[in-house]
Each structure stands twice: as structure tokens, then as C-alpha cells.
Amino acid sequence: MSTIIELENVSKSFSRHRVLDGVSLTVEAGTTVGVVGSNGSGKSVLFQIICGFYTPDSGTVRVRGETLGKGRDFPENIGVLINAPGFIGPDTGIQNLRYLAAIRDVIGDREIRAAMRKVGMDPEDRTKVEHYSLGMKQKLALAQAIMEGQDILILDEPFNALDYKTYNDVKEIIHILQAEGKTILLTSHNFEDLESLCQNIYVMADGRLGTLPSEEMRQRFWG
Amino acid sequence: MRRMLLLELKKLSKPILAAMAVLTAVTCVLCCTLFRDYTLRYVLDKWEIGTEFIGLLFPLFVTIPICWQLYYERRDRFIVYTLPRVSKRRYLTVKWLACALSAFALLFVPYVLSGLSALYLAPYSELNPGISSEYSHVFQSLYTAYPLVYMFLLSLWKGLLGVLTMTFGFVLAMYSSNLFVVLTAPFVYLIIENFTLSVLRLEKYRFVTAFEPTTIINKNLTAGSFFVGPLLLCVVIGLTALYFKKLKGRTVYPL
């Protein structure tokens, strides 16, 4: 297996508050890696740095061997699901995906519809996104993350505030994506969310990244 | 770049075409009817009379149908999903370009079509060019001898000033969290600027004077009348962006 994502000693501060403190991480292609931690621990910032949304104060981020920030703002062809997904409310789900797909223009309507079906959505549904439930928005966000055939998926809190059925649906979709050989990075507050999905689980606390938490740490952080 | 520009223009097309159609219809009708109560000196007087109201309301015409979109893309966090696909600078540049083209068309098309209506469609009316010996008009020889060229050039200039006014709304949409402020601030700014410069007896430097040079007596017009107002607006736009970015710490992409 080859290394697809590599972080070396990455640090990031906002207004003198250190959010990431010397984080190093290696992700092999085709694996699923989970990062668990409480609110404000730095999980989302870590993922946003991998996506190129933020530039680290120090350290290097390499995706597919290319270092971010050196003539490259963001990694090519990665699927991103941000915490609290957002779309243009007065438009339908497929219209929103069409807008996003047209930016890179590598797929057509067929692929968009296929991605929607894959996450259990009906492409013909004329409901406006502003009337979607949180679970439907989460599925639409997953559809935009996979529709262009992205091989790396960064999913920040994909299970956040979902009802039991949608939670299981999203978990099932992630299983399908794993079977397709995608490299997936996930975050969650809950260790149990990640346990059944990830080969490697890291714990994030106070801007530092540790390996799979021991039983003692699990008790301490999540009871 | 071209593909993205077309996409952004498509996103704006419905409100722009609707606003343009309404504005064109209203100005054409006014240019063909409103002059009846006036004494006309030259044929293009019909156009000036019929389009006078735009001089007051144009900041609303170029911001309301255009700037709401960027505001909603930010508010709904849709703009964040563009980040893995295109760089911030490129996306915002293309977006501004689409908004600029829309704002330009939104003023240029109604002005030109209403000008053509005034010149070629409006009912005949007696002209009295020699009614007053003290008559003077901005670019008078062009206005009287080549009305079509005058109308076309002034429409072009007004379109460009429309783009500048829209840019103020665009910058506000990039940072502000209040839609009302985004859509009305350019209009409010021009009213305040108009009032302040009038009180200071500097009417010739108002933005409205640059937009509608016939609002003041022709002999008071200088080259500065066309540039000081727009330059002042550029400074205000820059200061607004600086205020939101540096003092309020706002970002365009709500991560």
C-alpha cells in the first residue's frame, strides 16, 4: 500500500490559540482512518488543512506526494463533507450538484444522478433543499463528495445529529465506498461511530493527535 | 474560466433578464410618452426625460437582482463546497466578472433600447432648438448633431458606473451577514454622498453628476465631475473591505 496523505509536524493557531500542535499523520491509500475527539479538539481544522482550506503555520501537508501551498492551494480530486452541510436553499438537490459539477466539468448529468442514487436519493425529486431534513442534506453532501469519482474522501462529522435510520444509511454508504477502494478520513465525537468502519483510529485532544486510545483514555474522554 | 463564467451567468440569468425586461419596457414607454408635457429642443430630449428616474434608483437596480446570490451562497455555506474544486481567487474573480457583466447589461440595454425608441419610435413632436440663446448641454455638438452616438456613449458610461456601484454591493455580500445592508447600502451611500457634497457646494463632484451630467448646469461641469464621484466610491469600497477583513475579522468562506 502507498502513502496517499502525509502530515509532518503541522501546527496551526488562531488568535494566539494553538489549535493544532505538531500533528503528524500518515494515511495509506484505500484505508479508512478515523479521528475522534471532543468539540474544539482540532479535528475539523486538521481536516480543513488537509483539504487546503487553511494553510498551516508550520509543518508540511502532502497529498498524493504533492506538497500543499507550493503552487497548489488544494489537493486535486478530493471529496469533502464539511460539518453542517450547506446548499443553495431555493434550488433542488440535483441543481445544486449541477452547479458544483460544472466548476470542474469532468462529469455529466448521468454521473450526478448515479451519485444521488448511490446515497439513496431520488434525482427526480423536485423538493427544494431548504425543505430538506438534516439527514437528506447530509446525503446530498455525500453525493457531491463522491460524484466526480474522488478517490480521497474527507468526511467531517458525517453522523452528526442524524436519526437512527439515516445514521445506518450513511454507515452503509461508507461501507460501499470502502469496498470501492476509496481512502476515507472520518471524524466523530463518538468512538463507536468509527470503531466498525476504520482500520486506524486516532484521538485528538488539545490540538495533539494520538494513536488508538487505550481503554483508560476511552473511559476518560467518552465514559 | 469561460465555462465557469457561463455557469455564473446562468445562475443569475432569471432575475437579470426579468429586471432588464421590466426596466426596458418602462423606459421605452416613458420615452415615448412622458415628453408630451415638455418643450423639446432636440430629439434626444425625449430620452433624457424618459430615463430621468433611473438616475435616482440605479443603485437598487444593479444590486438587488445581482448581489443576493453571493450573500446566499455564503449564508448557506454552499461556497465552501466550491473550495475543493476551484481556488478562492479564481471563483470570486469569475463571480465578480459575471456580476459585472450583468450589472452592465442591466443598465446598458434599457438605456440603449429606450434611446432607440426615443429616436425612432416616439410620436412626432415639434422641436424648438432656438427657444433660448443661453442653452447649453453637455457635449452639445454630439447631442445635437449625432444623437445616436451620444446616446450610445452615455449608455456605455452609465453601464460602467453601474458595474462600480454593483461592486460595492458585491464587497458587502462577501463579508456582511445582513442582506438588507448588502442590497441597500450602495443606494444609501449615494444618497448620503449626494446630500453631503451638495451641502458643501460640491455638486459637480457627486457620483450622480458623473452618472447623469445634466443634473447640474453645464458650465459648472468639469472633467473632475466624471471621475471624482466614482473615485470616491472606489475608496469607500476599499475601506469597507478593509473594515470587515481587518477590524471585524470576517472571511468570505465561512469555514
CSV table of C-alpha atoms in Angstrom, one decimal:
chain,number,residue,atom,x,y,z
A,1,MET,CA,0.0,0.0,0.0
A,2,SER,CA,1.2,3.5,-0.8
A,3,THR,CA,1.0,6.6,1.3
A,4,ILE,CA,-1.6,9.0,0.0
A,5,ILE,CA,-1.8,11.6,2.7
A,6,GLU,CA,1.1,12.7,4.9
A,7,LEU,CA,1.3,15.4,7.5
A,8,GLU,CA,4.5,16.3,9.2
A,9,ASN,CA,4.6,18.3,12.4
A,10,VAL,CA,1.7,20.5,11.4
A,11,SER,CA,0.8,23.4,13.7
A,12,LYS,CA,-1.9,26.0,13.4
A,13,SER,CA,-3.0,28.8,15.7
A,14,PHE,CA,-6.0,31.2,15.6
A,15,SER,CA,-5.6,34.5,17.5
A,16,ARG,CA,-2.8,33.0,19.6
A,17,HIS,CA,-4.8,30.0,20.5
A,18,ARG,CA,-2.9,26.9,19.3
A,19,VAL,CA,-5.5,24.6,17.6
A,20,LEU,CA,-3.0,22.1,16.2
A,21,ASP,CA,0.3,21.4,17.9
A,22,GLY,CA,2.8,19.4,15.9
A,23,VAL,CA,0.4,16.9,14.3
A,24,SER,CA,1.9,14.1,12.2
A,25,LEU,CA,-0.3,11.6,10.3
A,26,THR,CA,0.2,9.1,7.6
A,27,VAL,CA,-2.7,7.6,5.6
A,28,GLU,CA,-2.3,4.7,3.3
A,29,ALA,CA,-4.3,4.5,0.1
A,30,GLY,CA,-7.6,2.6,0.3
A,31,THR,CA,-7.8,2.6,4.1
A,32,THR,CA,-10.3,4.3,6.4
A,33,VAL,CA,-8.9,6.4,9.2
A,34,GLY,CA,-10.9,7.9,12.0
A,35,VAL,CA,-10.2,10.8,14.2
A,36,VAL,CA,-12.2,11.0,17.4
A,37,GLY,CA,-12.2,13.9,19.9
A,38,SER,CA,-14.4,16.2,21.8
A,39,ASN,CA,-15.7,19.6,20.4
A,40,GLY,CA,-12.9,22.1,19.9
A,41,SER,CA,-10.2,19.5,20.0
A,42,GLY,CA,-9.0,20.5,16.5
A,43,LYS,CA,-10.4,17.6,14.3
A,44,SER,CA,-12.2,19.9,11.9
A,45,VAL,CA,-9.2,22.2,11.5
A,46,LEU,CA,-7.0,19.2,10.9
A,47,PHE,CA,-9.3,18.0,8.1
A,48,GLN,CA,-9.6,21.6,6.7
A,49,ILE,CA,-5.8,21.8,6.5
A,50,ILE,CA,-5.7,18.5,4.5
A,51,CYS,CA,-8.3,20.0,2.2
A,52,GLY,CA,-6.2,23.1,1.7
A,53,PHE,CA,-8.9,25.4,3.3
A,54,TYR,CA,-6.3,26.6,5.8
A,55,THR,CA,-2.6,27.0,5.5
A,56,PRO,CA,-0.6,25.5,8.4
A,57,ASP,CA,1.7,27.9,10.4
A,58,SER,CA,4.4,25.3,10.3
A,59,GLY,CA,4.9,21.8,9.0
A,60,THR,CA,4.0,20.2,5.7
A,61,VAL,CA,1.0,18.6,4.2
A,62,ARG,CA,1.5,16.2,1.2
A,63,VAL,CA,-1.4,14.7,-0.7
A,64,ARG,CA,-0.5,12.1,-3.4
A,65,GLY,CA,3.1,13.3,-3.0
A,66,GLU,CA,2.3,16.9,-3.8
A,67,THR,CA,3.0,19.5,-1.0
A,68,LEU,CA,0.1,21.9,-0.5
A,69,GLY,CA,1.0,25.6,-0.5
A,70,LYS,CA,3.7,25.2,-3.1
A,71,GLY,CA,1.8,26.4,-6.1
A,72,ARG,CA,-1.1,24.2,-5.1
A,73,ASP,CA,-3.9,25.6,-2.9
A,74,PHE,CA,-5.9,22.5,-2.6
A,75,PRO,CA,-5.5,18.8,-3.5
A,76,GLU,CA,-6.9,17.6,-6.8
A,77,ASN,CA,-9.9,15.4,-6.8
A,78,ILE,CA,-10.8,15.0,-3.2
A,79,GLY,CA,-14.4,14.7,-1.9
A,80,VAL,CA,-15.2,16.8,1.1
A,81,LEU,CA,-18.1,16.7,3.5
A,82,ILE,CA,-17.9,19.7,5.9
A,83,ASN,CA,-19.6,19.9,9.3
A,84,ALA,CA,-23.1,21.3,8.9
A,85,PRO,CA,-23.5,20.9,5.1
A,86,GLY,CA,-24.9,23.8,3.1
A,87,PHE,CA,-26.5,24.2,-0.2
A,88,ILE,CA,-28.5,26.8,-2.1
A,89,GLY,CA,-31.9,26.6,-0.4
A,90,PRO,CA,-34.2,27.7,-3.2
A,91,ASP,CA,-32.8,25.2,-5.7
A,92,THR,CA,-33.3,21.4,-5.8
A,93,GLY,CA,-30.7,18.9,-4.8
A,94,ILE,CA,-29.7,18.0,-8.4
A,95,GLN,CA,-29.5,21.7,-9.4
A,96,ASN,CA,-27.0,22.2,-6.5
A,97,LEU,CA,-24.9,19.3,-7.7
A,98,ARG,CA,-25.0,20.5,-11.3
A,99,TYR,CA,-23.6,23.9,-10.2
A,100,LEU,CA,-20.8,22.2,-8.4
A,101,ALA,CA,-20.1,19.7,-11.1
A,102,ALA,CA,-19.9,22.4,-13.8
A,103,ILE,CA,-17.0,24.0,-12.0
A,104,ARG,CA,-14.6,21.2,-12.9
A,105,ASP,CA,-16.8,19.9,-15.8
A,106,VAL,CA,-15.5,16.4,-15.7
A,107,ILE,CA,-18.8,14.7,-15.3
A,108,GLY,CA,-22.3,15.0,-16.8
A,109,ASP,CA,-25.8,14.6,-15.6
A,110,ARG,CA,-25.5,10.7,-15.7
A,111,GLU,CA,-22.8,10.7,-13.1
A,112,ILE,CA,-24.7,13.2,-10.9
A,113,ARG,CA,-27.8,11.1,-11.0
A,114,ALA,CA,-25.8,7.9,-10.3
A,115,ALA,CA,-24.2,9.6,-7.2
A,116,MET,CA,-27.6,10.6,-5.9
A,117,ARG,CA,-29.0,7.1,-6.3
A,118,LYS,CA,-25.9,5.7,-4.6
A,119,VAL,CA,-26.6,7.7,-1.5
A,120,GLY,CA,-30.3,6.8,-1.6
A,121,MET,CA,-31.7,10.0,-3.1
A,122,ASP,CA,-34.1,10.4,-6.0
A,123,PRO,CA,-32.6,12.7,-8.7
A,124,GLU,CA,-36.1,13.5,-9.9
A,125,ASP,CA,-37.2,14.8,-6.5
A,126,ARG,CA,-38.2,18.5,-7.1
A,127,THR,CA,-38.1,19.3,-3.4
A,128,LYS,CA,-36.1,22.5,-2.7
A,129,VAL,CA,-33.1,22.0,-0.5
A,130,GLU,CA,-34.4,24.5,2.0
A,131,HIS,CA,-37.1,21.9,2.8
A,132,TYR,CA,-34.7,19.0,3.2
A,133,SER,CA,-34.2,17.3,6.6
A,134,LEU,CA,-30.7,17.3,8.0
A,135,GLY,CA,-30.3,13.7,7.0
A,136,MET,CA,-31.2,14.5,3.4
A,137,LYS,CA,-28.7,17.4,3.4
A,138,GLN,CA,-26.1,15.0,4.7
A,139,LYS,CA,-26.8,12.5,2.0
A,140,LEU,CA,-26.6,15.3,-0.7
A,141,ALA,CA,-23.3,16.4,0.8
A,142,LEU,CA,-22.1,12.8,0.5
A,143,ALA,CA,-23.3,12.7,-3.1
A,144,GLN,CA,-21.3,15.9,-4.0
A,145,ALA,CA,-18.3,14.4,-2.3
A,146,ILE,CA,-18.3,11.3,-4.5
A,147,MET,CA,-20.0,12.3,-7.7
A,148,GLU,CA,-16.7,13.2,-9.6
A,149,GLY,CA,-15.2,9.8,-8.7
A,150,GLN,CA,-13.0,11.3,-5.9
A,151,ASP,CA,-10.6,8.7,-4.5
A,152,ILE,CA,-10.0,10.5,-1.2
A,153,LEU,CA,-13.0,11.4,1.0
A,154,ILE,CA,-12.7,13.8,3.9
A,155,LEU,CA,-15.9,13.4,6.0
A,156,ASP,CA,-16.2,15.7,8.9
A,157,GLU,CA,-18.8,14.6,11.4
A,158,PRO,CA,-20.9,12.6,8.8
A,159,PHE,CA,-23.1,11.1,11.6
A,160,ASN,CA,-23.8,14.4,13.4
A,161,ALA,CA,-27.4,14.8,14.5
A,162,LEU,CA,-28.8,12.0,12.3
A,163,ASP,CA,-31.7,9.9,13.3
A,164,TYR,CA,-31.2,6.2,13.7
A,165,LYS,CA,-32.3,5.2,10.1
A,166,THR,CA,-30.2,7.9,8.4
A,167,TYR,CA,-27.3,7.0,10.6
A,168,ASN,CA,-27.4,3.5,9.4
A,169,ASP,CA,-27.9,4.6,5.8
A,170,VAL,CA,-24.8,6.8,5.9
A,171,LYS,CA,-22.8,4.0,7.5
A,172,GLU,CA,-23.9,1.7,4.7
A,173,ILE,CA,-22.9,4.2,2.1
A,174,ILE,CA,-19.4,4.4,3.7
A,175,HIS,CA,-19.2,0.6,3.6
A,176,ILE,CA,-19.9,0.7,-0.1
A,177,LEU,CA,-17.3,3.4,-0.7
A,178,GLN,CA,-14.7,1.3,1.3
A,179,ALA,CA,-15.5,-1.7,-0.9
A,180,GLU,CA,-14.7,0.6,-4.0
A,181,GLY,CA,-11.2,1.2,-2.5
A,182,LYS,CA,-11.7,4.8,-1.5
A,183,THR,CA,-9.4,6.4,1.0
A,184,ILE,CA,-11.6,7.8,3.7
A,185,LEU,CA,-10.9,10.1,6.7
A,186,LEU,CA,-13.7,10.4,9.2
A,187,THR,CA,-14.2,12.4,12.4
A,188,SER,CA,-16.7,11.9,15.1
A,189,HIS,CA,-17.3,12.7,18.8
A,190,ASN,CA,-18.2,9.0,19.3
A,191,PHE,CA,-15.7,6.2,19.3
A,192,GLU,CA,-18.5,3.7,18.5
A,193,ASP,CA,-19.3,5.6,15.2
A,194,LEU,CA,-15.8,4.9,14.0
A,195,GLU,CA,-15.0,1.5,15.6
A,196,SER,CA,-16.8,-0.6,13.0
A,197,LEU,CA,-15.6,1.5,10.0
A,198,CYS,CA,-12.0,2.4,10.5
A,199,GLN,CA,-8.7,0.4,10.2
A,200,ASN,CA,-6.9,3.1,12.2
A,201,ILE,CA,-8.4,5.4,14.8
A,202,TYR,CA,-6.6,8.4,16.2
A,203,VAL,CA,-7.6,10.5,19.2
A,204,MET,CA,-7.4,14.3,19.1
A,205,ALA,CA,-7.1,16.3,22.3
A,206,ASP,CA,-5.8,19.8,22.8
A,207,GLY,CA,-4.5,20.0,19.3
A,208,ARG,CA,-2.4,16.8,19.6
A,209,LEU,CA,-3.0,13.6,17.7
A,210,GLY,CA,-2.5,10.3,19.5
A,211,THR,CA,-3.0,6.7,18.3
A,212,LEU,CA,-5.9,4.4,19.1
A,213,PRO,CA,-6.9,5.3,22.6
A,214,SER,CA,-6.4,2.9,25.4
A,215,GLU,CA,-9.3,1.7,27.4
A,216,GLU,CA,-8.2,4.1,30.1
A,217,MET,CA,-8.3,7.1,27.7
A,218,ARG,CA,-11.7,5.9,26.3
A,219,GLN,CA,-13.1,5.9,29.7
A,220,ARG,CA,-11.6,9.4,30.4
A,221,PHE,CA,-12.9,11.0,27.2
A,222,TRP,CA,-16.1,9.2,26.5
A,223,GLY,CA,-17.0,7.4,29.7
B,1,MET,CA,-12.7,30.2,-16.9
B,2,ARG,CA,-15.2,30.6,-19.8
B,3,ARG,CA,-17.2,27.6,-18.7
B,4,MET,CA,-17.4,28.9,-15.1
B,5,LEU,CA,-18.3,32.3,-16.3
B,6,LEU,CA,-21.2,30.9,-18.3
B,7,LEU,CA,-22.3,28.9,-15.3
B,8,GLU,CA,-22.4,32.0,-13.1
B,9,LEU,CA,-24.2,34.0,-15.7
B,10,LYS,CA,-26.7,31.1,-15.9
B,11,LYS,CA,-27.3,31.3,-12.2
B,12,LEU,CA,-28.0,35.0,-12.4
B,13,SER,CA,-30.0,34.8,-15.7
B,14,LYS,CA,-33.6,34.7,-14.4
B,15,PRO,CA,-33.6,37.8,-12.1
B,16,ILE,CA,-31.3,39.7,-14.5
B,17,LEU,CA,-33.5,39.0,-17.6
B,18,ALA,CA,-36.7,39.8,-15.6
B,19,ALA,CA,-35.3,43.1,-14.3
B,20,MET,CA,-33.9,44.0,-17.7
B,21,ALA,CA,-37.2,43.3,-19.4
B,22,VAL,CA,-39.2,45.4,-16.9
B,23,LEU,CA,-36.7,48.3,-16.9
B,24,THR,CA,-36.6,48.3,-20.7
B,25,ALA,CA,-40.3,48.2,-21.1
B,26,VAL,CA,-40.8,51.0,-18.5
B,27,THR,CA,-38.1,53.3,-20.0
B,28,CYS,CA,-39.3,52.7,-23.6
B,29,VAL,CA,-42.9,53.6,-22.7
B,30,LEU,CA,-41.8,56.7,-20.7
B,31,CYS,CA,-39.5,57.8,-23.6
B,32,CYS,CA,-42.4,57.6,-25.9
B,33,THR,CA,-45.0,59.3,-23.7
B,34,LEU,CA,-43.5,61.5,-21.0
B,35,PHE,CA,-42.2,64.2,-23.2
B,36,ARG,CA,-45.6,65.5,-24.2
B,37,ASP,CA,-45.7,67.9,-21.3
B,38,TYR,CA,-42.3,69.3,-22.1
B,39,THR,CA,-40.9,71.8,-24.6
B,40,LEU,CA,-38.4,69.9,-26.6
B,41,ARG,CA,-35.3,71.4,-28.2
B,42,TYR,CA,-33.7,68.3,-29.6
B,43,VAL,CA,-35.0,64.8,-30.4
B,44,LEU,CA,-32.9,63.2,-27.7
B,45,ASP,CA,-34.6,65.3,-25.0
B,46,LYS,CA,-37.3,62.6,-25.0
B,47,TRP,CA,-34.7,60.1,-23.9
B,48,GLU,CA,-33.4,62.3,-21.1
B,49,ILE,CA,-36.9,62.9,-19.8
B,50,GLY,CA,-38.0,59.3,-20.0
B,51,THR,CA,-34.9,57.9,-18.3
B,52,GLU,CA,-34.6,60.5,-15.5
B,53,PHE,CA,-35.9,58.2,-12.8
B,54,ILE,CA,-33.0,55.7,-13.3
B,55,GLY,CA,-30.5,58.4,-12.1
B,56,LEU,CA,-32.1,58.1,-8.7
B,57,LEU,CA,-32.8,54.4,-8.4
B,58,PHE,CA,-30.0,52.8,-10.4
B,59,PRO,CA,-28.0,51.6,-7.3
B,60,LEU,CA,-31.0,49.4,-6.4
B,61,PHE,CA,-31.4,48.1,-10.0
B,62,VAL,CA,-27.8,46.9,-10.1
B,63,THR,CA,-27.5,45.4,-6.6
B,64,ILE,CA,-30.9,43.8,-5.8
B,65,PRO,CA,-31.1,41.4,-8.8
B,66,ILE,CA,-27.4,40.5,-8.5
B,67,CYS,CA,-25.8,40.6,-5.1
B,68,TRP,CA,-28.3,38.5,-3.2
B,69,GLN,CA,-26.8,35.4,-4.8
B,70,LEU,CA,-23.3,35.6,-3.3
B,71,TYR,CA,-24.9,36.5,0.0
B,72,TYR,CA,-27.0,33.3,0.0
B,73,GLU,CA,-24.0,31.2,-1.2
B,74,ARG,CA,-22.1,32.4,1.8
B,75,ARG,CA,-25.0,32.2,4.3
B,76,ASP,CA,-25.9,28.6,3.2
B,77,ARG,CA,-22.2,27.7,3.2
B,78,PHE,CA,-22.6,26.5,-0.4
B,79,ILE,CA,-19.5,28.4,-1.3
B,80,VAL,CA,-17.4,26.1,0.9
B,81,TYR,CA,-18.2,23.2,-1.4
B,82,THR,CA,-16.6,25.1,-4.3
B,83,LEU,CA,-13.3,25.2,-2.4
B,84,PRO,CA,-12.1,21.6,-3.2
B,85,ARG,CA,-12.9,22.3,-6.9
B,86,VAL,CA,-11.6,25.9,-7.6
B,87,SER,CA,-9.4,28.3,-5.8
B,88,LYS,CA,-10.9,31.2,-3.8
B,89,ARG,CA,-9.4,33.9,-6.0
B,90,ARG,CA,-10.5,32.2,-9.2
B,91,TYR,CA,-14.0,31.6,-8.0
B,92,LEU,CA,-14.5,35.1,-6.7
B,93,THR,CA,-13.0,36.7,-9.8
B,94,VAL,CA,-15.3,34.7,-12.1
B,95,LYS,CA,-18.2,35.5,-9.9
B,96,TRP,CA,-17.4,39.3,-9.9
B,97,LEU,CA,-17.0,39.1,-13.7
B,98,ALA,CA,-20.4,37.6,-14.1
B,99,CYS,CA,-22.0,40.1,-11.8
B,100,ALA,CA,-20.2,43.0,-13.6
B,101,LEU,CA,-21.4,41.8,-17.0
B,102,SER,CA,-24.9,41.5,-15.5
B,103,ALA,CA,-24.8,45.0,-13.9
B,104,PHE,CA,-23.5,46.5,-17.1
B,105,ALA,CA,-26.2,44.8,-19.3
B,106,LEU,CA,-28.9,45.8,-16.7
B,107,LEU,CA,-28.3,49.5,-17.4
B,108,PHE,CA,-26.8,49.5,-20.9
B,109,VAL,CA,-29.6,47.5,-22.6
B,110,PRO,CA,-32.6,49.6,-21.2
B,111,TYR,CA,-30.7,52.8,-21.9
B,112,VAL,CA,-29.9,51.9,-25.5
B,113,LEU,CA,-33.3,50.5,-26.3
B,114,SER,CA,-35.1,53.4,-24.8
B,115,GLY,CA,-32.8,55.7,-26.7
B,116,LEU,CA,-33.7,54.0,-29.9
B,117,SER,CA,-37.3,54.2,-29.0
B,118,ALA,CA,-37.0,57.9,-28.4
B,119,LEU,CA,-35.2,58.5,-31.7
B,120,TYR,CA,-37.2,56.2,-34.0
B,121,LEU,CA,-40.4,55.1,-32.4
B,122,ALA,CA,-41.7,58.0,-30.3
B,123,PRO,CA,-44.5,60.0,-31.9
B,124,TYR,CA,-43.5,63.2,-33.7
B,125,SER,CA,-43.2,66.3,-31.6
B,126,GLU,CA,-42.3,69.8,-32.6
B,127,LEU,CA,-38.7,70.8,-31.8
B,128,ASN,CA,-37.7,74.3,-30.7
B,129,PRO,CA,-33.9,74.4,-30.8
B,130,GLY,CA,-33.7,78.2,-30.8
B,131,ILE,CA,-36.1,78.9,-27.9
B,132,SER,CA,-33.3,80.2,-25.6
B,133,SER,CA,-30.0,81.7,-26.7
B,134,GLU,CA,-28.4,80.7,-23.4
B,135,TYR,CA,-29.0,77.0,-23.9
B,136,SER,CA,-26.1,74.7,-23.3
B,137,HIS,CA,-25.8,70.9,-22.9
B,138,VAL,CA,-23.0,68.6,-22.1
B,139,PHE,CA,-21.2,67.5,-25.3
B,140,GLN,CA,-23.7,69.8,-27.1
B,141,SER,CA,-22.4,69.2,-30.6
B,142,LEU,CA,-22.6,65.4,-30.2
B,143,TYR,CA,-26.0,65.7,-28.5
B,144,THR,CA,-27.5,67.8,-31.3
B,145,ALA,CA,-25.7,66.5,-34.4
B,146,TYR,CA,-25.1,62.9,-33.6
B,147,PRO,CA,-27.7,61.9,-31.0
B,148,LEU,CA,-27.3,58.2,-31.7
B,149,VAL,CA,-23.6,58.3,-30.9
B,150,TYR,CA,-24.2,60.5,-27.8
B,151,MET,CA,-26.8,58.1,-26.5
B,152,PHE,CA,-24.7,55.1,-27.1
B,153,LEU,CA,-21.6,56.5,-25.4
B,154,LEU,CA,-23.5,57.8,-22.4
B,155,SER,CA,-25.2,54.4,-22.1
B,156,LEU,CA,-21.8,52.8,-22.1
B,157,TRP,CA,-20.5,55.1,-19.4
B,158,LYS,CA,-23.6,54.6,-17.3
B,159,GLY,CA,-23.2,50.8,-17.6
B,160,LEU,CA,-19.6,51.1,-16.3
B,161,LEU,CA,-20.7,53.2,-13.4
B,162,GLY,CA,-23.4,50.6,-12.7
B,163,VAL,CA,-20.6,48.0,-12.5
B,164,LEU,CA,-18.8,50.1,-9.9
B,165,THR,CA,-22.0,50.6,-7.9
B,166,MET,CA,-22.6,46.8,-8.0
B,167,THR,CA,-19.1,46.2,-6.8
B,168,PHE,CA,-19.9,47.9,-3.6
B,169,GLY,CA,-22.8,45.5,-3.1
B,170,PHE,CA,-20.6,42.6,-4.1
B,171,VAL,CA,-18.0,43.5,-1.5
B,172,LEU,CA,-20.7,43.8,1.2
B,173,ALA,CA,-22.1,40.4,0.1
B,174,MET,CA,-18.6,39.0,0.6
B,175,TYR,CA,-18.4,40.0,4.2
B,176,SER,CA,-21.7,41.2,5.6
B,177,SER,CA,-24.3,39.0,7.4
B,178,ASN,CA,-27.2,41.3,6.7
B,179,LEU,CA,-29.0,41.0,3.4
B,180,PHE,CA,-30.7,44.4,3.8
B,181,VAL,CA,-27.4,46.1,4.2
B,182,VAL,CA,-25.9,44.3,1.2
B,183,LEU,CA,-28.8,45.3,-1.1
B,184,THR,CA,-29.4,48.9,0.1
B,185,ALA,CA,-26.0,50.2,1.2
B,186,PRO,CA,-25.0,51.4,-2.3
B,187,PHE,CA,-28.3,53.3,-2.6
B,188,VAL,CA,-28.0,54.8,0.9
B,189,TYR,CA,-24.3,55.7,0.3
B,190,LEU,CA,-25.2,57.6,-2.9
B,191,ILE,CA,-28.0,59.5,-1.1
B,192,ILE,CA,-25.6,60.5,1.7
B,193,GLU,CA,-22.8,61.4,-0.7
B,194,ASN,CA,-25.2,63.4,-2.8
B,195,PHE,CA,-26.5,65.3,0.3
B,196,THR,CA,-23.1,65.9,1.8
B,197,LEU,CA,-21.5,67.2,-1.3
B,198,SER,CA,-24.5,69.3,-2.1
B,199,VAL,CA,-24.3,70.9,1.4
B,200,LEU,CA,-20.6,71.5,0.8
B,201,ARG,CA,-21.4,73.2,-2.6
B,202,LEU,CA,-19.5,70.5,-4.4
B,203,GLU,CA,-22.4,69.2,-6.5
B,204,LYS,CA,-20.2,68.9,-9.6
B,205,TYR,CA,-18.3,66.1,-7.8
B,206,ARG,CA,-21.3,63.9,-6.9
B,207,PHE,CA,-21.5,60.4,-8.2
B,208,VAL,CA,-24.9,61.2,-9.5
B,209,THR,CA,-23.4,64.1,-11.6
B,210,ALA,CA,-21.0,61.6,-13.2
B,211,PHE,CA,-23.9,59.3,-13.9
B,212,GLU,CA,-26.3,62.0,-15.1
B,213,PRO,CA,-24.2,65.0,-16.2
B,214,THR,CA,-27.4,67.0,-17.0
B,215,THR,CA,-28.3,67.2,-13.3
B,216,ILE,CA,-26.2,70.4,-12.9
B,217,ILE,CA,-25.8,73.5,-15.1
B,218,ASN,CA,-23.5,72.6,-18.0
B,219,LYS,CA,-21.0,75.5,-17.4
B,220,ASN,CA,-20.3,74.0,-13.9
B,221,LEU,CA,-19.2,70.7,-15.3
B,222,THR,CA,-15.5,69.8,-15.4
B,223,ALA,CA,-13.6,66.7,-16.2
B,224,GLY,CA,-13.5,66.0,-12.5
B,225,SER,CA,-17.3,65.8,-12.5
B,226,PHE,CA,-16.9,62.5,-14.3
B,227,PHE,CA,-14.2,61.0,-12.1
B,228,VAL,CA,-14.2,62.4,-8.6
B,229,GLY,CA,-17.5,60.7,-7.6
B,230,PRO,CA,-16.5,57.2,-8.9
B,231,LEU,CA,-13.0,57.5,-7.3
B,232,LEU,CA,-14.6,58.4,-4.0
B,233,LEU,CA,-16.8,55.3,-4.3
B,234,CYS,CA,-13.7,53.2,-5.1
B,235,VAL,CA,-12.1,54.5,-1.8
B,236,VAL,CA,-15.3,53.7,0.1
B,237,ILE,CA,-15.4,50.2,-1.3
B,238,GLY,CA,-11.7,49.6,-0.3
B,239,LEU,CA,-12.3,50.9,3.2
B,240,THR,CA,-15.4,48.7,3.6
B,241,ALA,CA,-13.4,45.6,2.6
B,242,LEU,CA,-10.6,46.7,5.0
B,243,TYR,CA,-13.1,47.3,7.8
B,244,PHE,CA,-14.7,43.8,7.5
B,245,LYS,CA,-11.4,42.0,6.9
B,246,LYS,CA,-9.1,43.6,9.4
B,247,LEU,CA,-11.3,45.1,12.1
B,248,LYS,CA,-14.2,42.7,12.2
B,249,GLY,CA,-12.1,39.7,11.2
B,250,ARG,CA,-14.7,38.4,8.7
B,251,THR,CA,-13.8,35.8,6.0
B,252,VAL,CA,-15.5,35.3,2.6
B,253,TYR,CA,-15.6,31.5,3.1
B,254,PRO,CA,-17.4,30.6,6.4
B,255,LEU,CA,-15.5,27.6,7.5
